[in-house]
C-alpha cells in the first residue's frame, strides 16, 4: 500500500572539481568528461541546456531529471536512458548526480548512485577536505553533499488539517518539507517532498535511515488519517471521489490545478476500493503527460493555456479505460 | 495554509517567536524561512556576536576569490574551495549554526563501498561476540577510515 503514498525516492550528491572555481565553469567540457566516465555504467545521453527548446527544458524539470536552476545557469545534463539517473553539470555545484526510483527505495538509489559517483570520481579529483567533507558552493550542502528525499502523496493528512502539525514535527527533526518541484514550489495535488536538511556531521547511511524513518512514520499517519476521513463522512467522501472521477473523464477543458485536485481524489478512490485501476503505471504516465510542457511536446507544438486545457481534457478521457467504478 | 510573512506562497513550516514572553507560531514558506534565518544571522553580527570574527569590517576575506566572511554569513555561499581552507576556523561557528555540526563523518572519495562498510561492520560484530578485541580494534579503525576518517 506504500506505493499509493510514497511515490518516489531520490538521492542527490553534490560534487565539485578540485582546484576549479565554483562559479563560471565550462560546463560542456566537464559534462563531456563525465559522460565518458559513465560509458561503462549504462546508456547515457548528454544535453546542453542551450541546445534544447524551452519546452524540452521544462519537460525535463517536470520529469524531475533536472532542476529549474540548471536552466538559469545554462548548464548541461547527462541522462540515463531509463530516466532513473541524471547528472547535472554547472548548476550551483559543478556536478550534481541523482538517482530517482519509484516507491520507497532510498537505499537502492544510494547504492546505485555510489557507483555513478565512483565512476565520475575516477575522472575528476573532487574538492574534499577531511574536516568539512565534500566542499560545496553552499554551506547547506557541505559534508556528504547528500540530499535524500521522498515524494509523498498525503491527501488525507491535508484534508484533515493535520499536515501542518506533521510538518512542524518533521522540521524539528532537521527535515525539510517542500512542494513537488523542490524549494519554493507548491504542494500541488497533495504531493510533498520530504528531505534531510543536515548534510554535515552525519553519515550517508544515517541520512538515508533518518529520511526512511520519517517517511515510514508519515505513511502510518496518512493511513490513520485516511481511516478517520472515511469514518467522519463516508457518504460525502464517496460522493467527492465519484464526482471527481466523473468530471475528470467527462469534461471539455481542464486546467492543471483542477486536474491535480481531481486526480488526487481518483487515486484516493482506488485506495478505498471505490474505484479500481487496471494499470497504475499508465495512470502515472497520464499524470506526467498532462503537465504543460509534456502536453505541448506530445502535440508537437507550443499551445496557449486554452488549447492546453482542451487537450488535457481529451487525454483525461482515457482514464475511464483504466479506472472504473466498483459497485454502487 | 498561506505563508504569514509574504502572504503569497504556501506555508510548509513554522517558526516560533517569543514576544513579551508569549510564544507565537508563524507559519512560513521555505523562501521566507530562509530569509528569516539570514536576517537572524545578520542581526547577530550587529549586536557584536561576530565582532571577534571581524565580520563587520569585511577585514577577513579569502585571498584567492576575495569573498568576505560577512558575505558568506549573509548568503551561506562561499566563493571557492580555498575559502574553506583559509577561513576554516571562522566557518566552524557558522556551520554549527546551520548544520549543528562542524566536522564531516560521512564517506570520502577513497572510501570503501556501502556494501564493504556493511561487511566490515558485520565482521566487527562477530569479532566482539567472539571477544577477539584485537581484530575488533583493527576493524573499527578500517570502518572509521572508510567513513571519512575524521572524528
XYZ file of C-alpha atoms in Angstrom:
479
model
C 0.000 0.000 0.000
C 3.083 2.194 0.399
C 3.145 2.738 -3.385
C -0.056 4.763 -3.150
C 1.639 7.064 -0.607
C 5.394 7.080 -1.322
C 5.582 7.958 -4.992
C 9.346 8.019 -5.434
C 12.715 8.117 -3.674
C 15.557 10.318 -4.800
C 19.169 10.683 -3.697
C 21.393 13.513 -4.885
C 25.140 14.045 -4.357
C 26.793 17.448 -4.867
C 30.400 17.423 -6.054
C 32.940 19.995 -7.232
C 36.143 19.542 -9.158
C 39.263 20.176 -7.102
C 41.005 23.456 -7.846
C 38.295 24.845 -10.144
C 36.359 27.987 -9.026
C 32.746 27.233 -8.070
C 31.329 29.804 -10.488
C 31.873 30.413 -14.184
C 32.960 26.941 -15.246
C 32.891 25.462 -18.732
C 30.046 23.032 -18.096
C 30.235 21.439 -21.563
C 33.825 20.274 -21.107
C 33.159 18.861 -17.597
C 29.969 17.188 -18.873
C 31.837 15.581 -21.805
C 34.423 14.126 -19.418
C 31.686 12.935 -17.014
C 29.820 11.323 -19.917
C 32.990 9.433 -20.924
C 33.437 8.283 -17.335
C 29.920 6.840 -17.395
C 30.344 4.907 -20.663
C 30.593 1.567 -18.855
C 27.753 2.372 -16.445
C 24.934 2.262 -18.985
C 23.488 4.199 -21.876
C 23.611 7.956 -21.296
C 22.756 10.977 -23.383
C 24.212 14.456 -22.897
C 22.050 17.555 -23.356
C 23.391 21.071 -23.351
C 20.594 23.209 -21.909
C 21.009 25.966 -24.501
C 20.642 23.423 -27.314
C 17.161 22.443 -26.071
C 13.956 24.366 -26.738
C 12.163 25.975 -23.768
C 9.550 23.212 -23.855
C 12.154 20.458 -23.849
C 13.890 22.093 -20.886
C 10.642 22.369 -18.926
C 9.733 18.766 -19.718
C 12.995 17.640 -18.078
C 12.028 19.675 -14.976
C 8.505 18.180 -14.974
C 10.090 14.721 -15.018
C 12.424 15.680 -12.156
C 15.504 14.981 -14.277
C 16.926 18.483 -13.921
C 16.292 21.480 -11.656
C 14.936 24.860 -12.727
C 18.248 26.313 -11.553
C 20.155 24.322 -14.194
C 18.149 26.154 -16.863
C 19.028 29.531 -15.293
C 22.701 28.516 -15.173
C 22.595 27.204 -18.794
C 24.461 24.067 -17.733
C 24.415 20.561 -19.164
C 22.587 17.385 -18.239
C 23.603 13.762 -18.676
C 20.577 11.481 -18.532
C 20.458 7.695 -18.482
C 18.064 6.089 -20.980
C 15.765 4.718 -18.265
C 15.410 8.259 -16.792
C 16.415 6.986 -13.350
C 19.878 8.542 -13.217
C 20.837 12.048 -14.221
C 23.909 14.197 -13.741
C 23.601 17.971 -13.808
C 26.745 19.916 -14.667
C 27.155 23.619 -13.996
C 24.327 24.188 -11.548
C 25.078 25.570 -8.068
C 27.837 22.957 -7.836
C 29.950 21.660 -10.716
C 28.394 18.200 -10.637
C 25.111 17.011 -9.135
C 24.414 13.314 -9.503
C 20.956 11.966 -8.796
C 19.096 8.687 -8.839
C 15.307 8.542 -8.652
C 13.393 5.285 -8.145
C 9.671 4.623 -7.715
C 8.373 3.768 -4.211
C 10.457 3.776 -1.035
C 13.870 2.694 -2.293
C 16.336 5.198 -0.883
C 18.949 2.547 -0.040
C 18.857 1.146 -3.561
C 19.017 4.659 -5.035
C 22.061 5.472 -2.902
C 23.783 2.170 -3.741
C 23.269 2.883 -7.441
C 24.444 6.471 -7.097
C 27.560 5.333 -5.246
C 28.660 3.525 -8.404
C 27.950 6.582 -10.560
C 29.882 8.754 -8.083
C 32.773 6.293 -8.069
C 32.953 6.290 -11.887
C 32.872 10.104 -12.120
C 35.320 10.303 -9.201
C 37.849 8.343 -11.287
C 37.713 11.031 -13.970
C 37.853 14.039 -11.619
C 39.539 14.706 -8.309
C 36.674 16.009 -6.172
C 37.138 19.007 -3.862
C 37.329 17.285 -0.488
C 38.704 18.208 2.896
C 38.875 15.691 5.784
C 37.271 18.156 8.232
C 34.486 19.512 6.036
C 33.996 16.545 3.675
C 32.912 17.279 0.097
C 33.244 21.022 -0.454
C 30.185 22.658 -1.956
C 29.286 26.114 -3.092
C 26.622 26.498 -0.367
C 27.259 25.730 3.292
C 23.907 23.922 3.466
C 25.256 21.049 1.302
C 28.747 20.605 2.695
C 29.977 17.298 4.163
C 28.253 14.441 2.413
C 26.768 16.727 -0.266
C 23.795 14.431 0.006
C 20.100 15.139 -0.188
C 17.830 12.126 0.214
C 14.174 12.795 -0.470
C 10.883 11.025 -0.798
C 7.899 12.271 -2.743
C 4.754 11.573 -0.758
C 1.058 11.711 -1.658
C -0.624 12.876 1.555
C -4.220 13.910 0.742
C -5.842 12.657 3.957
C -3.363 14.469 6.207
C -4.043 17.656 4.224
C -7.837 17.225 4.143
C -7.998 16.540 7.885
C -5.852 19.648 8.537
C -3.178 17.503 10.190
C -0.439 18.274 7.677
C 0.669 21.488 9.448
C 1.257 19.615 12.687
C 3.130 16.832 10.845
C 5.316 19.365 9.025
C 6.077 21.049 12.356
C 7.214 17.724 13.776
C 9.294 16.875 10.711
C 11.105 20.231 10.639
C 12.100 19.721 14.270
C 13.862 16.525 13.096
C 16.054 18.573 10.747
C 13.994 17.600 7.720
C 12.603 19.935 5.081
C 9.142 19.681 3.553
C 8.702 21.178 0.095
C 6.341 21.110 -2.835
C 6.646 18.736 -5.721
C 9.267 20.724 -7.681
C 11.581 21.448 -4.745
C 12.415 24.659 -2.952
C 9.712 27.313 -3.065
C 7.253 25.176 -5.034
C 3.663 24.413 -4.069
C 2.374 21.078 -2.784
C 0.197 20.525 -5.862
C -2.089 17.507 -5.843
C -1.281 16.903 -2.147
C 2.236 15.789 -3.095
C 5.008 16.749 -0.667
C 8.742 16.252 -0.840
C 10.486 15.380 2.422
C 14.279 15.572 2.592
C 17.188 15.836 5.016
C 18.477 19.321 5.833
C 21.626 18.302 7.643
C 24.471 17.158 5.425
C 27.452 17.610 7.766
C 28.282 15.547 10.853
C 26.082 12.686 9.701
C 26.981 9.701 7.537
C 25.248 8.931 4.242
C 23.721 5.748 5.654
C 22.334 7.659 8.637
C 20.797 10.284 6.322
C 19.071 7.525 4.342
C 17.876 5.848 7.546
C 16.537 9.090 9.025
C 14.568 10.037 5.896
C 13.265 6.470 5.656
C 12.116 6.627 9.282
C 10.276 9.874 8.757
C 8.687 8.564 5.546
C 7.529 5.369 7.263
C 6.081 7.400 10.103
C 4.281 9.667 7.641
C 2.811 6.624 5.852
C 1.358 5.440 9.176
C -0.055 8.906 9.893
C -1.548 9.163 6.390
C -3.172 5.718 6.708
C -4.701 6.700 10.061
C -5.937 9.961 8.558
C -7.472 8.043 5.610
C -9.313 5.840 8.081
C -10.520 8.894 10.005
C -11.557 10.665 6.804
C -13.738 7.732 5.808
C -15.248 7.428 9.293
C -16.164 11.095 9.602
C -18.179 11.384 6.390
C -18.222 8.170 4.325
C -21.008 9.303 2.005
C -19.556 12.741 1.434
C -16.160 11.247 0.625
C -17.626 8.631 -1.737
C -19.581 11.384 -3.471
C -16.488 13.591 -3.802
C -14.465 10.695 -5.249
C -17.136 9.688 -7.759
C -17.771 13.303 -8.772
C -14.036 13.779 -9.327
C -13.926 10.610 -11.429
C -16.977 11.749 -13.371
C -15.566 15.192 -14.128
C -12.065 14.033 -14.980
C -13.392 11.593 -17.610
C -16.156 13.823 -18.990
C -15.152 17.411 -19.487
C -14.199 19.661 -22.375
C -11.485 21.780 -20.744
C -9.416 21.209 -17.642
C -6.774 23.400 -16.006
C -3.686 21.843 -14.489
C -4.663 22.801 -10.940
C -8.153 21.321 -11.365
C -6.607 18.148 -12.765
C -4.174 17.807 -9.843
C -7.048 18.186 -7.350
C -9.358 15.707 -9.132
C -6.718 13.068 -9.818
C -5.862 13.075 -6.096
C -9.453 12.049 -5.337
C -9.407 9.426 -8.109
C -6.282 7.912 -6.525
C -7.950 8.042 -3.109
C -10.934 6.245 -4.671
C -8.613 3.472 -5.853
C -7.200 3.226 -2.321
C -10.692 2.939 -0.769
C -11.770 0.363 -3.404
C -14.469 2.704 -4.631
C -12.664 2.739 -7.980
C -10.415 0.091 -9.470
C -7.334 0.743 -11.567
C -6.155 -1.892 -14.049
C -2.832 -0.202 -14.872
C -1.161 2.023 -12.248
C 1.839 2.776 -14.481
C -0.473 4.010 -17.253
C -2.292 6.272 -14.762
C 1.021 7.738 -13.579
C 2.031 8.266 -17.230
C -1.150 10.267 -17.855
C -0.301 12.465 -14.845
C 3.129 13.169 -16.386
C 1.743 13.601 -19.920
C -0.747 16.317 -18.963
C 1.896 18.595 -17.380
C 2.168 21.739 -19.574
C 5.483 21.151 -21.402
C 4.963 17.402 -21.833
C 1.486 18.115 -23.172
C 2.758 20.595 -25.781
C 5.610 18.306 -26.845
C 3.098 15.462 -27.158
C 1.211 17.658 -29.651
C 4.419 18.699 -31.354
C 3.888 22.439 -30.899
C 3.533 25.210 -28.327
C -0.091 25.603 -27.181
C -1.692 28.505 -25.339
C -3.415 27.894 -21.984
C -6.881 27.467 -23.505
C -5.643 24.928 -26.069
C -3.685 23.066 -23.404
C -6.766 22.776 -21.187
C -8.768 21.247 -24.061
C -6.019 18.751 -24.959
C -5.638 17.885 -21.256
C -9.362 17.128 -21.014
C -9.183 14.852 -24.064
C -6.212 12.940 -22.573
C -8.080 12.658 -19.239
C -10.995 10.960 -21.019
C -8.651 7.974 -21.461
C -8.680 7.493 -17.676
C -12.012 5.676 -17.970
C -10.234 2.943 -19.960
C -8.014 2.080 -16.986
C -10.053 3.205 -13.973
C -13.607 2.022 -13.387
C -16.234 2.275 -10.698
C -16.762 -0.633 -8.297
C -20.267 -1.465 -7.006
C -22.942 1.154 -6.267
C -2.039 27.449 4.569
C -0.688 30.705 3.078
C 2.658 31.997 4.365
C 2.036 34.591 7.088
C 5.118 36.565 6.071
C 4.842 37.039 2.291
C 1.124 36.173 2.157
C 1.679 34.669 -1.313
C 3.298 31.235 -1.227
C 2.136 28.171 0.637
C 3.467 27.734 4.181
C 5.359 24.481 4.668
C 6.655 25.001 8.204
C 6.612 27.377 11.115
C 8.927 29.489 13.243
C 8.444 30.209 16.897
C 8.996 33.707 18.215
C 8.800 34.820 21.841
C 7.242 38.250 22.009
C 6.825 39.717 25.511
C 7.216 36.246 26.978
C 4.472 34.842 24.738
C 5.452 32.057 22.349
C 3.899 32.675 18.932
C 3.939 30.432 15.877
C 4.335 31.996 12.454
C 3.661 29.696 9.512
C 6.045 30.393 6.646
C 7.038 29.236 3.156
C 10.613 27.909 2.524
C 11.751 31.232 0.957
C 10.628 33.300 3.938
C 12.076 30.745 6.346
C 15.462 31.063 4.662
C 15.196 34.865 4.627
C 14.237 34.945 8.328
C 17.220 32.747 9.182
C 19.545 35.052 7.274
C 18.074 38.124 8.984
C 18.505 36.476 12.362
C 22.067 35.661 11.409
C 22.818 39.206 10.291
C 21.333 40.627 13.475
C 23.802 38.540 15.495
C 26.549 40.402 13.652
C 25.011 43.747 14.540
C 24.998 43.041 18.266
C 28.609 42.084 18.069
C 28.451 38.312 18.377
C 30.709 38.115 15.374
C 32.842 41.057 16.377
C 35.658 38.666 17.218
C 35.378 37.264 13.715
C 35.667 40.714 12.173
C 32.603 40.068 10.029
C 31.581 43.719 10.073
C 34.551 45.433 8.511
C 34.913 42.726 5.908
C 38.540 42.533 7.047
C 38.640 38.786 6.776
C 38.383 37.536 3.251
C 39.586 34.734 1.050
C 42.883 35.715 -0.578
C 42.008 33.757 -3.724
C 38.459 34.829 -4.593
C 38.023 37.838 -2.316
C 34.762 36.637 -0.754
C 34.412 38.135 2.710
C 33.305 36.275 5.805
C 30.432 38.730 6.045
C 29.217 37.737 2.556
C 29.456 34.053 3.444
C 27.496 34.508 6.668
C 24.847 36.566 4.851
C 24.353 34.288 1.858
C 25.627 30.854 3.017
C 27.657 30.733 -0.218
C 31.462 30.558 -0.340
C 33.401 31.792 -3.364
C 35.876 28.970 -3.892
C 37.240 25.916 -2.151
C 40.125 27.972 -0.761
C 37.549 29.781 1.451
C 37.186 26.512 3.352
C 40.944 26.285 3.959
C 41.701 29.915 4.752
C 38.566 30.775 6.702
C 38.200 27.340 8.247
C 38.181 28.446 11.909
C 35.718 31.264 11.204
C 33.399 28.992 9.232
C 33.046 26.464 12.048
C 30.685 28.579 14.233
C 28.592 29.423 11.152
C 28.421 25.735 10.229
C 27.461 24.798 13.780
C 24.558 27.203 13.464
C 23.390 25.908 10.080
C 24.275 22.233 10.338
C 24.555 21.699 14.130
C 27.966 20.208 13.351
C 31.367 21.335 12.112
C 33.021 18.017 11.304
C 32.430 15.582 8.451
C 31.789 11.957 9.370
C 30.498 10.589 6.062
C 32.443 8.882 3.299
C 35.355 10.283 1.287
C 36.489 9.893 -2.318
C 38.573 6.815 -1.480
C 36.113 5.228 0.931
C 35.040 1.682 0.558
C 31.620 0.980 -0.867
C 28.489 0.862 1.290
C 28.435 -2.920 0.970
C 32.042 -3.193 2.058
C 31.404 -0.993 5.111
C 28.360 -3.085 5.974
C 30.519 -6.205 5.604
C 33.180 -4.714 7.904
C 30.516 -3.821 10.452
C 29.210 -7.393 10.379
C 32.755 -8.685 10.895
C 33.185 -6.261 13.802
C 30.020 -7.530 15.476
C 31.255 -11.089 15.082
C 34.711 -10.228 16.452
C 33.172 -8.556 19.528
C 30.868 -11.544 20.094
C 33.899 -13.834 19.918
C 35.795 -11.474 22.259
C 38.532 -11.069 19.622
C 39.211 -7.462 20.650
C 42.460 -7.123 18.738
C 40.676 -7.823 15.465
C 37.714 -5.670 16.596
C 40.031 -2.682 17.104
C 41.542 -3.134 13.637
C 38.097 -3.432 12.054
C 36.866 -0.374 13.938
C 39.791 1.627 12.586
C 39.083 0.478 8.996
C 35.397 1.399 9.359
C 36.357 4.794 10.779
C 38.716 5.431 7.860
C 36.250 4.317 5.243
C 33.517 6.550 6.677
C 35.673 9.594 6.203
C 38.363 9.318 8.834
C 37.552 12.490 10.749
C 36.004 12.247 14.216
